[in-house]
Amino acid sequence: MELKNIKGIGPKTIEHLEKLGITNIEELLSYYPYRYQVIKLSNLNEVIESSGAIVGVIESNALIKYVKRNLNILSFQFLTNRKLIKVIIFNRSFLKRNLIIGKDLTLIGKYNPQTNTFIASDIKFKKLEKSMIEPKYHLNKEIKPSAFHKLIDIALKTDIEVLDYIPVYLNKTYDFLDKKLALKEIHHPTNPQLLKKAKLKFIYEELFVFMFKINYLKHKNSLNKEFLKRNINKQDINKFIDNLPFTLTSDQIKATDDIINDFNAPKRMNRLILGDVGSGKTIVSFIAIYANYLNNYQSVLMAPTEILAKQHYENILNIFKDYNLNIKLLVGNTKKKEKEAILEDVAQQKIDVLIGTHAVLNEELKFKNLGLVITDEQHRFGVNQRSSLQNKGQLVDVIYLSATPIPRTYALTLYGDMDTSMIKTKPKGRQEVVTDIKKESELKEVLTKVLEEVKLGHQIYVVAPAIEENEDMPTHDVNTLKEKFSKAFKGLVKIGVLHGKQKPKEKEQIMQDFLDKKYSILISTTVIEVGIDVKNATMMIVFNAERFGLATLHQLRGRVGRSNLASYCYLISNYEKERLEVLKNSNDGFYISQKDFELRGEGDLFGSKQSGDMVFKIANLSRDFKILKQAKVDSLKYLEEILKGNTSSTYYQNLIKEMDFID
Ligand code: ADP
Ligand code: MG
């Protein structure tokens, strides 16, 4: 049901909800809490060691003390159970006007009897009658938690049919809760046991649908009885490899073998090359392009951005400078005339290789003899996009390159519809990026190092978790850091700023300018391209490193150390030293992502730029891996029953249709 048809939800609210990705009642109901807070009503003496909730009345006006930029303290007198205490709460100065003498409150926090002070972490503007489990949602500035709770209540009360995506027999097998009941419980928990059951149901449901899609893609691939005839002579390939400017690593050779074998086998290739940043996936894909060319087919290489496309283009021209391939670049700002020429030449197979953003497939390009499509950084292209190439009716082989190293067992499941090659070995002679963890108080040291590098003509990335200052999240932000760095270096150093609120064109320009050394320092959020290759960049500084997953930090670090220059990575953080040590001690993306799984769950699996349908609402791949495996088995059986016609489901049959016609 559309939101506008629900009484009590106005147009402004609908706009705000859209920003959270909620466009209908079903999405509203499946906007699950990301955590729960148990609010246990307690006496003062019960909240000394561990935190709890107390109720009482405000006895004085609230005072605010501003300690420093990121720290203010709000305090007031509070009467609880006939005892007068002092309450303090950090960084909530904005609550002052709501704190009126005589008002009832519930406070969550801890009590210090020596100073008779209660340090509150949260305030509820009502007197709780009993202990409760409070859901916490990821919301934005426009929608406050209390307002969101009301919306959820409206949705829960609206009389609609909620579809349960778990087949009836599986609901029975696992004794799952009824969906409506489970929805009520997940948003309004009544007790921990029932809440657990509700969560389990939704985790399973989500993973079941996900694995159903993967299973279906795999099934579809197996039906591809038509394939391109090839006959690739390994000796020709070896000759090409011998002429490369470097020796391939053993894993690069293995990946190359996998590809040649796929080519020669009577099937369509659908292969994922997984390898750390800098492990040398590109050259492997160039070898595939060469093999494809030897069999007289055309190739396309797609990158997620124009800059990356250009980098690939320059790179490939260099590798093939002694060969006869005609290679062209097609991007958004390719001149009209040139574009027309390319269209024509592609149609006549005068062009052998076309490099571009993935828009190239949507252009009116008509290849005469397309044989191979390579997409770089494939994690941007989710499950729903995976089969889009085959759906174009083209009989092509496909290679995906991904710099998101994930442990093999996970890869086999998440990418179960593809064959995978892993590149773990690193090219010889790479300098390891020296990684160090620094406290905020040690920043001077880091800045000195920055100046040294700048003086050497090298460039530096600085990353912060936020774009602008935000009261709710006292962390470093891009704008403030820009001011600070400008001041510190007295305007002597050119500093660029890059973040997600800029338009794509603007971002590309800034990145290009950095590449052209117009800035020495680039301060940004995590939007810096995964594959970008600025050889002159030798230092990466990440502020509030505790805010990022290890896999993201590792990928950020991969932006530097791309030449034989010594390179450095500073993780600035006052917290989580132990977790960050993993990065200090290892440079192996597969190991780091395994650790990340263990420590944080999959939240960070696909880096910070997750593609829509690989983000789970409630499931956590690490925590729920057993459920994922079960869902894989169950959904496969169910798919088989549907395909045999033994059972039918409008939802899943539509899903199959959608996957058959994905554009
Ligand atoms: P990624 O896997 O991140 O896409 P690239 O393919 O961009 O990595 O490779 C990073 C750099 O390493 C490139 O400059 C590439 O030319 C170089 N390179 C690749 N393989 C080797 C190798 N076997 N020996 C030395 N350098 C290599
Ligand atoms: Mg790459």
XYZ file of C-alpha atoms and ligand atoms in Angstrom:
691
model
C 0.000 0.000 0.000
C 1.286 3.455 -0.856
C 2.022 5.785 2.006
C -0.235 8.513 0.682
C -3.227 6.220 1.124
C -2.613 5.838 4.805
C -4.466 8.172 7.130
C -2.181 10.124 9.387
C 0.851 10.251 7.104
C 1.193 13.628 5.378
C 3.162 14.687 2.295
C 6.101 16.130 4.290
C 6.458 12.905 6.219
C 6.329 10.922 2.995
C 9.214 13.015 1.684
C 11.235 12.377 4.808
C 10.506 8.665 4.705
C 11.611 8.499 1.087
C 15.036 9.671 2.191
C 15.212 6.568 4.352
C 14.285 4.455 1.351
C 10.735 3.906 2.589
C 8.105 4.360 -0.113
C 5.293 2.063 0.950
C 3.789 0.498 4.013
C 5.629 -2.749 3.566
C 8.984 -0.973 3.506
C 7.934 0.974 6.569
C 7.092 -2.217 8.443
C 10.310 -3.901 7.394
C 12.393 -0.934 8.498
C 13.605 -2.983 11.437
C 15.322 -1.583 14.506
C 19.094 -1.995 14.372
C 19.306 -2.548 18.096
C 17.274 -2.573 21.286
C 17.769 -0.840 24.560
C 16.563 -2.608 27.629
C 15.204 -0.019 30.007
C 15.074 -1.628 33.399
C 13.359 0.376 36.104
C 15.712 0.471 39.065
C 16.520 2.077 42.379
C 19.517 4.358 42.684
C 21.581 1.719 44.457
C 21.016 -0.679 41.572
C 22.529 1.635 38.988
C 25.949 2.201 40.473
C 27.802 -0.620 38.738
C 25.669 -1.048 35.655
C 23.292 1.348 34.041
C 19.530 1.352 34.428
C 16.505 3.608 34.442
C 15.191 5.785 37.256
C 12.049 7.895 37.332
C 11.425 11.220 39.052
C 10.748 14.939 38.714
C 12.892 17.884 37.581
C 13.648 20.204 40.508
C 15.748 22.989 38.969
C 16.378 24.786 35.716
C 18.962 23.147 33.515
C 22.401 24.698 33.195
C 24.765 24.273 30.264
C 28.524 24.378 30.494
C 30.477 24.553 27.231
C 33.757 22.795 27.866
C 35.221 22.717 24.390
C 34.179 22.571 20.783
C 32.861 19.048 20.937
C 31.833 18.953 24.569
C 29.030 20.545 26.543
C 27.495 19.435 29.816
C 23.878 19.885 30.769
C 22.973 19.585 34.461
C 19.915 19.888 36.693
C 18.534 18.784 40.067
C 16.256 15.771 40.123
C 14.021 14.228 42.760
C 13.801 10.459 42.635
C 12.252 8.322 45.298
C 12.376 11.258 47.763
C 16.076 11.814 47.217
C 17.480 14.914 45.526
C 20.354 14.202 43.132
C 22.309 16.017 40.471
C 21.932 14.850 36.876
C 24.455 15.516 34.150
C 24.284 14.643 30.493
C 26.886 15.234 27.797
C 26.373 17.009 24.493
C 22.609 17.456 24.710
C 22.440 21.200 25.195
C 19.507 21.234 22.794
C 17.353 19.472 25.411
C 17.465 22.472 27.731
C 14.179 24.035 26.648
C 12.310 20.775 27.276
C 13.616 20.431 30.806
C 11.012 22.316 32.839
C 10.750 22.258 36.608
C 8.071 19.817 37.750
C 8.228 17.632 34.661
C 8.265 13.845 34.998
C 11.242 12.071 33.465
C 12.797 8.676 33.080
C 16.581 8.798 33.027
C 18.864 6.074 31.790
C 22.403 5.944 33.083
C 24.556 5.353 36.147
C 24.679 6.840 39.633
C 27.760 7.887 41.547
C 26.938 7.930 45.294
C 30.154 9.779 46.251
C 29.218 12.849 44.262
C 25.469 12.168 44.384
C 25.458 12.531 40.597
C 23.593 10.597 37.977
C 25.275 10.527 34.558
C 22.473 10.102 32.074
C 22.980 8.602 28.642
C 19.373 9.055 27.625
C 16.238 10.880 28.735
C 12.599 9.908 28.233
C 10.079 12.675 28.727
C 7.630 10.530 30.631
C 7.473 8.375 33.711
C 7.832 4.753 32.689
C 5.455 2.431 34.504
C 7.433 -0.734 33.932
C 10.662 -2.009 32.406
C 10.658 -2.148 28.618
C 12.663 -3.044 25.553
C 13.013 -0.007 23.359
C 13.760 -0.364 19.657
C 16.361 1.936 18.099
C 16.133 2.848 14.420
C 18.609 4.395 12.020
C 16.856 7.697 11.364
C 17.809 11.051 9.915
C 17.564 14.599 11.153
C 14.048 15.100 9.862
C 12.410 12.168 11.584
C 12.704 11.975 15.339
C 12.429 8.577 17.062
C 9.127 9.432 18.738
C 7.602 10.449 15.404
C 8.901 7.292 13.765
C 7.416 5.129 16.511
C 4.060 6.741 15.801
C 4.370 6.000 12.089
C 5.173 2.390 12.831
C 2.119 2.194 15.060
C -0.062 3.593 12.304
C 1.358 1.038 9.889
C 0.835 -1.807 12.327
C -2.782 -0.787 12.830
C -3.521 -0.370 9.138
C -5.480 -3.294 7.867
C -3.356 -4.751 5.096
C -2.393 -8.179 4.027
C 1.267 -8.691 4.786
C 2.963 -11.170 2.535
C 5.004 -13.825 4.242
C 7.856 -14.714 1.906
C 8.580 -17.928 3.738
C 6.621 -20.829 2.227
C 3.984 -22.252 4.571
C 5.695 -25.626 5.017
C 8.942 -23.988 6.073
C 7.129 -21.778 8.540
C 5.813 -25.018 10.016
C 9.135 -26.849 9.931
C 10.875 -24.113 11.852
C 7.892 -23.128 13.969
C 8.266 -19.504 12.940
C 5.921 -16.849 14.291
C 3.032 -15.630 12.209
C 4.277 -12.656 10.219
C 1.896 -10.077 11.665
C 2.713 -11.129 15.175
C 6.415 -11.102 14.400
C 6.137 -7.570 12.993
C 4.403 -6.381 16.145
C 7.044 -8.011 18.276
C 10.003 -6.641 16.365
C 8.726 -3.073 16.676
C 7.107 -3.445 20.105
C 8.924 -6.167 21.957
C 6.979 -7.710 24.798
C 9.632 -10.089 26.042
C 13.137 -11.195 25.066
C 12.184 -14.738 24.016
C 9.444 -13.644 21.672
C 11.623 -10.882 20.263
C 14.303 -13.442 19.511
C 11.803 -15.570 17.612
C 10.590 -12.574 15.643
C 14.138 -11.643 14.674
C 14.923 -15.185 13.647
C 11.943 -15.244 11.346
C 12.911 -12.069 9.553
C 16.557 -13.028 9.288
C 15.590 -16.311 7.703
C 13.040 -14.655 5.446
C 15.554 -12.156 4.165
C 18.234 -14.760 3.533
C 15.748 -17.137 1.951
C 14.694 -14.565 -0.647
C 18.324 -13.609 -1.267
C 19.449 -17.203 -1.762
C 16.425 -17.927 -3.905
C 17.679 -15.275 -6.319
C 21.241 -16.585 -6.308
C 19.980 -20.137 -6.841
C 17.810 -19.000 -9.679
C 20.675 -17.144 -11.370
C 22.789 -20.261 -11.089
C 20.028 -22.361 -12.551
C 19.616 -19.890 -15.381
C 23.312 -19.963 -16.172
C 23.193 -23.733 -16.369
C 20.503 -23.447 -19.029
C 22.742 -21.390 -21.270
C 23.354 -24.124 -23.765
C 24.547 -21.700 -26.378
C 28.044 -20.349 -26.105
C 30.722 -18.789 -28.246
C 33.017 -21.188 -30.042
C 36.604 -20.591 -29.185
C 39.895 -22.217 -29.607
C 42.608 -20.531 -27.696
C 46.126 -21.730 -27.992
C 47.857 -21.538 -24.633
C 51.204 -20.968 -26.296
C 49.992 -17.721 -27.824
C 48.898 -16.582 -24.388
C 52.175 -17.553 -22.814
C 54.056 -15.585 -25.428
C 51.974 -12.553 -24.588
C 52.608 -13.045 -20.877
C 56.346 -13.350 -21.480
C 56.344 -9.960 -23.158
C 54.667 -8.173 -20.255
C 56.782 -5.616 -18.383
C 56.615 -7.764 -15.236
C 56.322 -11.375 -14.145
C 52.852 -12.514 -13.152
C 52.262 -13.738 -9.621
C 51.223 -17.357 -9.167
C 47.617 -16.397 -8.461
C 47.517 -14.179 -11.541
C 48.694 -17.151 -13.587
C 46.077 -19.335 -11.968
C 43.289 -16.847 -12.665
C 44.481 -16.580 -16.246
C 44.371 -20.373 -16.582
C 40.853 -20.435 -15.167
C 39.778 -17.928 -17.783
C 41.409 -19.712 -20.716
C 39.863 -22.989 -19.566
C 36.450 -21.335 -19.364
C 36.940 -19.947 -22.849
C 37.830 -23.329 -24.264
C 35.121 -25.211 -22.394
C 31.693 -25.706 -23.967
C 29.949 -23.173 -21.725
C 29.476 -19.494 -21.125
C 31.974 -17.925 -18.813
C 30.599 -16.188 -15.735
C 33.647 -15.619 -13.597
C 34.413 -13.431 -10.612
C 38.021 -12.432 -9.971
C 38.367 -11.540 -6.320
C 41.543 -9.855 -5.229
C 42.863 -7.265 -2.903
C 43.418 -3.703 -4.013
C 46.669 -3.686 -5.965
C 46.798 -7.440 -6.436
C 46.813 -6.966 -10.207
C 43.394 -8.013 -11.440
C 43.452 -5.611 -14.364
C 46.273 -7.304 -16.205
C 44.466 -10.615 -15.897
C 41.467 -9.066 -17.582
C 43.739 -7.659 -20.319
C 45.024 -11.150 -21.007
C 41.424 -12.283 -21.355
C 40.861 -9.429 -23.781
C 43.865 -10.554 -25.791
C 42.678 -14.165 -25.899
C 39.247 -12.972 -26.969
C 40.856 -10.895 -29.716
C 42.832 -13.870 -30.988
C 39.494 -15.584 -31.577
C 38.325 -12.556 -33.485
C 35.830 -11.238 -30.956
C 35.368 -7.740 -29.559
C 35.690 -6.884 -25.850
C 34.182 -4.298 -23.542
C 35.679 -3.206 -20.249
C 33.366 -1.260 -17.951
C 34.415 0.772 -14.933
C 32.137 2.427 -12.374
C 33.451 5.954 -13.043
C 34.980 7.927 -15.883
C 38.266 8.398 -14.083
C 38.705 4.697 -13.634
C 37.722 4.125 -17.248
C 40.374 6.603 -18.349
C 42.973 4.936 -16.161
C 42.186 1.578 -17.670
C 42.361 3.098 -21.113
C 45.829 4.568 -20.631
C 46.949 1.363 -19.020
C 45.697 -0.884 -21.788
C 47.160 1.310 -24.549
C 50.481 0.902 -22.868
C 50.232 -2.874 -22.520
C 49.133 -3.302 -26.138
C 51.431 -0.709 -27.673
C 53.254 -3.347 -29.738
C 50.075 -5.078 -30.861
C 47.546 -4.319 -33.520
C 44.391 -3.998 -31.455
C 42.237 -0.971 -32.022
C 41.204 0.296 -28.600
C 38.858 3.215 -27.871
C 37.499 5.037 -24.859
C 33.848 6.037 -24.656
C 32.714 8.186 -21.724
C 30.129 10.868 -21.018
C 32.205 13.740 -22.324
C 33.454 12.035 -25.447
C 32.761 14.517 -28.271
C 29.676 13.846 -30.342
C 31.610 13.384 -33.558
C 34.020 10.955 -32.017
C 31.184 9.090 -30.400
C 29.452 8.677 -33.729
C 32.648 7.385 -35.259
C 33.011 4.909 -32.421
C 29.433 3.690 -32.867
C 30.107 3.055 -36.505
C 33.462 1.394 -35.997
C 32.115 -0.845 -33.268
C 29.369 -1.978 -35.609
C 31.904 -2.865 -38.283
C 34.354 -4.424 -35.881
C 37.001 -1.868 -36.679
C 37.262 -1.456 -32.927
C 38.434 -4.492 -30.973
C 38.226 -3.166 -27.461
C 35.967 -0.515 -25.981
C 36.603 0.927 -22.537
C 33.980 2.991 -20.725
C 31.658 3.407 -17.808
C 28.945 0.819 -17.587
C 26.740 3.164 -19.525
C 28.465 1.802 -22.651
C 26.079 -1.108 -22.632
C 23.100 1.214 -22.674
C 24.351 3.319 -25.558
C 23.012 2.402 -28.946
C 26.112 0.352 -29.415
C 25.708 -2.518 -31.805
C 28.761 -4.688 -31.688
C 29.389 -6.764 -34.712
C 30.983 -9.550 -32.771
C 31.035 -8.962 -29.027
C 32.592 -11.847 -27.142
C 33.664 -10.615 -23.748
C 32.377 -8.136 -21.187
C 34.449 -7.241 -18.153
C 33.056 -5.191 -15.295
C 35.448 -3.708 -12.786
C 34.573 -3.332 -9.091
C 31.586 -5.564 -9.413
C 30.264 -5.078 -5.889
C 28.532 -1.993 -7.240
C 26.440 -4.246 -9.365
C 24.190 -6.223 -7.090
C 22.383 -9.478 -7.526
C 19.661 -7.857 -9.551
C 22.130 -6.547 -12.071
C 24.231 -9.647 -12.363
C 22.363 -11.324 -15.117
C 21.642 -8.162 -17.056
C 24.247 -8.987 -19.678
C 22.858 -12.362 -20.531
C 19.457 -10.738 -20.706
C 20.585 -8.509 -23.502
C 20.388 -11.608 -25.607
C 24.072 -11.435 -26.240
C 26.066 -14.562 -26.212
C 28.961 -13.107 -24.308
C 31.374 -14.343 -21.721
C 31.516 -12.265 -18.571
C 34.269 -11.472 -16.087
C 33.728 -9.455 -12.934
C 36.606 -7.881 -11.039
C 36.133 -7.139 -7.363
C 38.469 -5.657 -4.784
C 36.383 -6.829 -1.893
C 38.276 -9.824 -0.634
C 35.949 -12.004 1.342
C 36.615 -15.396 2.850
C 36.088 -18.246 0.441
C 33.114 -19.851 2.197
C 31.241 -16.570 2.086
C 32.198 -15.962 -1.514
C 30.915 -19.377 -2.547
C 27.532 -18.561 -1.088
C 27.127 -14.897 -1.920
C 28.489 -15.358 -5.400
C 27.168 -18.875 -5.715
C 25.941 -18.148 -9.227
C 29.467 -17.468 -10.481
C 32.777 -19.253 -10.698
C 35.444 -17.514 -8.667
C 39.182 -17.039 -8.929
C 41.020 -15.533 -6.011
C 44.180 -13.505 -6.270
C 45.887 -13.548 -2.913
C 49.554 -13.177 -3.772
C 50.848 -9.650 -4.196
C 53.165 -8.484 -6.989
C 56.809 -8.617 -5.976
C 58.651 -5.569 -4.790
C 55.610 -3.830 -3.364
C 56.423 -1.741 -0.353
C 54.087 -2.383 2.514
C 52.225 0.671 3.701
C 53.572 1.499 7.145
C 50.504 1.657 9.358
C 50.305 3.318 12.743
C 47.588 4.078 15.244
C 47.746 7.539 16.793
C 45.735 9.173 19.533
C 44.185 12.580 18.955
C 46.760 13.973 21.343
C 49.524 12.800 19.004
C 48.170 14.678 16.009
C 51.094 17.126 15.932
C 53.449 14.296 15.095
C 51.237 13.281 12.206
C 50.986 16.830 10.886
C 54.762 17.123 10.927
C 54.925 13.998 8.821
C 52.311 15.471 6.476
C 54.470 18.522 5.927
C 57.518 16.372 5.202
C 55.632 14.433 2.538
C 54.172 17.581 0.999
C 57.658 19.064 0.792
C 58.772 15.972 -1.108
C 56.018 16.753 -3.595
C 53.912 13.795 -2.498
C 50.167 13.818 -1.971
C 47.999 12.932 0.962
C 44.496 11.642 1.543
C 42.643 12.612 4.689
C 39.401 10.812 5.502
C 36.756 11.732 8.089
C 33.448 10.037 8.917
C 31.226 13.113 8.486
C 30.839 15.956 6.000
C 29.876 18.676 8.424
C 29.731 19.249 12.125
C 26.888 17.401 13.764
C 25.798 17.680 17.379
C 24.575 14.116 17.577
C 27.825 12.673 16.336
C 30.865 14.286 17.860
C 33.420 13.212 15.265
C 35.750 14.934 12.887
C 34.175 16.221 9.725
C 35.466 17.179 6.310
C 34.587 20.878 6.500
C 36.138 21.503 9.891
C 39.247 19.525 8.993
C 39.648 21.632 5.875
C 39.653 24.781 8.047
C 42.055 23.231 10.525
C 44.485 22.014 7.909
C 44.364 25.342 6.085
C 45.196 27.115 9.317
C 47.900 24.661 10.306
C 49.648 25.032 6.958
C 48.884 28.731 6.714
C 47.447 28.449 3.253
C 50.766 27.200 1.844
C 49.324 23.865 0.891
C 46.548 23.409 -1.647
C 43.706 21.406 -0.159
C 40.790 19.831 -1.981
C 37.536 18.575 -0.506
C 35.493 15.631 -1.718
C 32.251 14.175 -0.367
C 29.055 12.416 -1.231
C 26.882 15.514 -1.359
C 28.733 16.834 -4.375
C 27.399 16.097 -7.829
C 29.065 13.179 -9.637
C 30.595 15.568 -12.211
C 32.061 17.747 -9.482
C 33.481 14.731 -7.693
C 35.117 13.450 -10.841
C 36.632 16.869 -11.494
C 38.099 17.083 -8.009
C 39.509 13.587 -8.299
C 40.961 14.458 -11.680
C 42.518 17.625 -10.216
C 44.070 15.589 -7.447
C 45.434 13.193 -10.034
C 46.862 16.222 -11.871
C 48.516 17.352 -8.616
C 46.472 20.508 -8.291
C 46.015 19.641 -4.615
C 48.539 18.254 -2.183
C 45.929 17.162 0.294
C 42.503 15.747 -0.406
C 40.110 15.728 2.527
C 37.112 13.512 2.007
C 34.587 11.070 3.314
C 34.973 7.470 2.164
C 33.840 8.329 -1.358
C 37.346 8.081 -2.850
C 37.262 5.565 -5.653
C 38.233 2.040 -4.789
C 40.271 1.557 -7.919
C 41.823 4.986 -8.229
C 45.523 4.905 -8.860
C 47.336 8.066 -7.783
C 50.892 6.790 -7.701
C 52.153 9.990 -6.132
C 49.923 9.656 -3.045
C 51.995 8.377 -0.142
C 49.937 9.025 2.931
C 46.468 8.182 4.157
C 45.144 9.640 7.388
C 41.838 8.391 8.738
C 40.199 10.368 11.528
C 37.902 8.574 13.978
C 39.159 5.298 12.627
C 37.036 3.507 15.230
C 34.010 4.459 13.165
C 35.027 2.306 10.225
C 35.098 -1.390 9.610
C 38.465 -3.004 9.057
C 37.630 -3.890 5.476
C 36.842 -0.253 4.680
C 40.020 0.914 6.370
C 41.999 -1.632 4.432
C 40.476 -0.470 1.177
C 41.206 3.145 2.082
C 44.789 2.228 2.841
C 44.988 0.603 -0.570
C 44.791 4.082 -2.135
C 48.417 4.636 -1.146
C 51.525 2.558 -1.653
C 50.924 2.257 -5.382
C 54.496 2.966 -6.432
C 57.929 2.261 -5.052
C 57.708 5.319 -2.776
C 57.525 4.603 0.944
C 53.945 5.087 2.087
C 52.172 5.614 5.378
C 48.755 5.146 6.873
C 47.768 6.831 10.126
C 44.651 5.694 11.923
C 43.656 8.433 14.335
C 41.617 7.126 17.215
C 41.364 7.185 20.956
C 39.416 3.931 20.991
C 39.445 0.327 19.838
C 43.201 0.080 19.623
C 43.036 -3.694 19.672
C 40.742 -3.945 16.680
C 42.778 -1.432 14.705
C 45.942 -3.377 15.501
C 44.707 -6.007 13.051
C 45.447 -3.502 10.286
C 48.751 -2.472 11.722
C 49.878 -6.089 11.704
C 48.431 -7.341 8.457
C 48.191 -6.296 4.874
C 46.207 -9.299 3.724
C 42.697 -8.271 2.725
C 41.303 -11.789 3.064
C 42.638 -12.145 6.586
C 41.433 -8.664 7.517
C 37.960 -9.273 6.180
C 37.803 -12.551 8.080
C 38.691 -10.657 11.254
C 36.176 -7.982 10.385
C 33.517 -10.659 10.068
C 34.377 -11.994 13.474
C 34.502 -8.599 15.118
C 31.710 -6.666 13.483
C 29.588 -8.882 11.331
C 29.113 -8.260 7.664
C 28.124 -4.620 8.058
C 31.289 -3.636 6.330
C 31.670 -6.514 3.953
C 31.164 -4.531 0.821
C 33.038 -1.504 1.949
C 31.224 1.694 2.575
C 29.667 1.785 -0.841
C 27.230 -1.017 -0.676
C 25.038 -1.778 -3.565
C 21.340 -1.780 -2.790
C 20.414 -5.400 -2.820
C 23.495 -6.691 -1.066
C 22.632 -4.750 2.043
C 20.609 -6.735 4.493
C 17.978 -5.156 6.666
C 18.312 -7.501 9.556
C 20.540 -10.409 8.647
C 24.209 -10.330 9.541
C 26.210 -12.674 7.361
C 28.804 -13.444 9.951
C 26.458 -13.985 12.864
C 23.823 -15.656 10.720
C 26.008 -17.720 8.430
C 24.416 -20.986 9.569
C 20.988 -19.634 8.766
C 22.275 -18.480 5.394
C 23.476 -21.984 4.585
C 20.159 -23.458 5.644
C 18.287 -20.860 3.603
C 20.453 -21.787 0.642
C 19.452 -25.434 0.844
C 15.797 -24.699 1.558
C 15.402 -22.118 -1.188
C 17.033 -24.429 -3.718
C 14.540 -27.165 -2.922
C 11.711 -24.696 -3.135
C 12.971 -23.368 -6.458
C 13.088 -26.884 -7.848
C 9.497 -27.491 -6.789
C 8.405 -24.289 -8.474
C 10.309 -25.083 -11.656
C 8.793 -28.560 -11.747
C 5.363 -27.036 -11.309
C 4.717 -28.952 -8.096
C 3.981 -25.786 -6.243
C 3.149 -22.250 -7.187
C 3.680 -18.849 -5.665
C 2.748 -15.573 -7.279
C 5.521 -13.794 -5.468
C 8.321 -16.145 -6.455
C 7.024 -16.626 -9.967
C 7.077 -12.854 -10.401
C 10.547 -12.732 -8.934
C 11.680 -15.226 -11.538
C 10.075 -13.200 -14.300
C 11.773 -10.085 -13.027
C 15.131 -11.802 -13.006
C 14.547 -13.007 -16.532
C 13.880 -9.518 -17.797
C 16.172 -7.411 -15.727
C 17.501 -4.626 -17.820
P 43.832 -4.077 -8.788
O 43.786 -5.539 -8.523
O 43.626 -3.265 -7.556
O 42.910 -3.655 -9.892
P 45.828 -3.279 -10.582
O 45.471 -4.249 -11.616
O 45.415 -1.859 -10.774
O 45.304 -3.780 -9.192
O 47.392 -3.380 -10.354
C 48.067 -2.449 -9.561
C 49.417 -2.121 -10.167
O 50.292 -3.260 -10.131
C 49.338 -1.721 -11.612
O 50.150 -0.584 -11.794
C 49.868 -2.933 -12.363
O 50.506 -2.559 -13.561
C 50.860 -3.516 -11.389
N 51.033 -4.976 -11.486
C 50.088 -5.898 -11.734
N 50.591 -7.149 -11.713
C 51.888 -7.013 -11.423
C 52.971 -7.962 -11.259
N 52.776 -9.267 -11.373
N 54.193 -7.464 -10.976
C 54.390 -6.144 -10.849
N 53.427 -5.210 -10.998
C 52.187 -5.631 -11.277
Mg 41.382 -2.281 -10.192
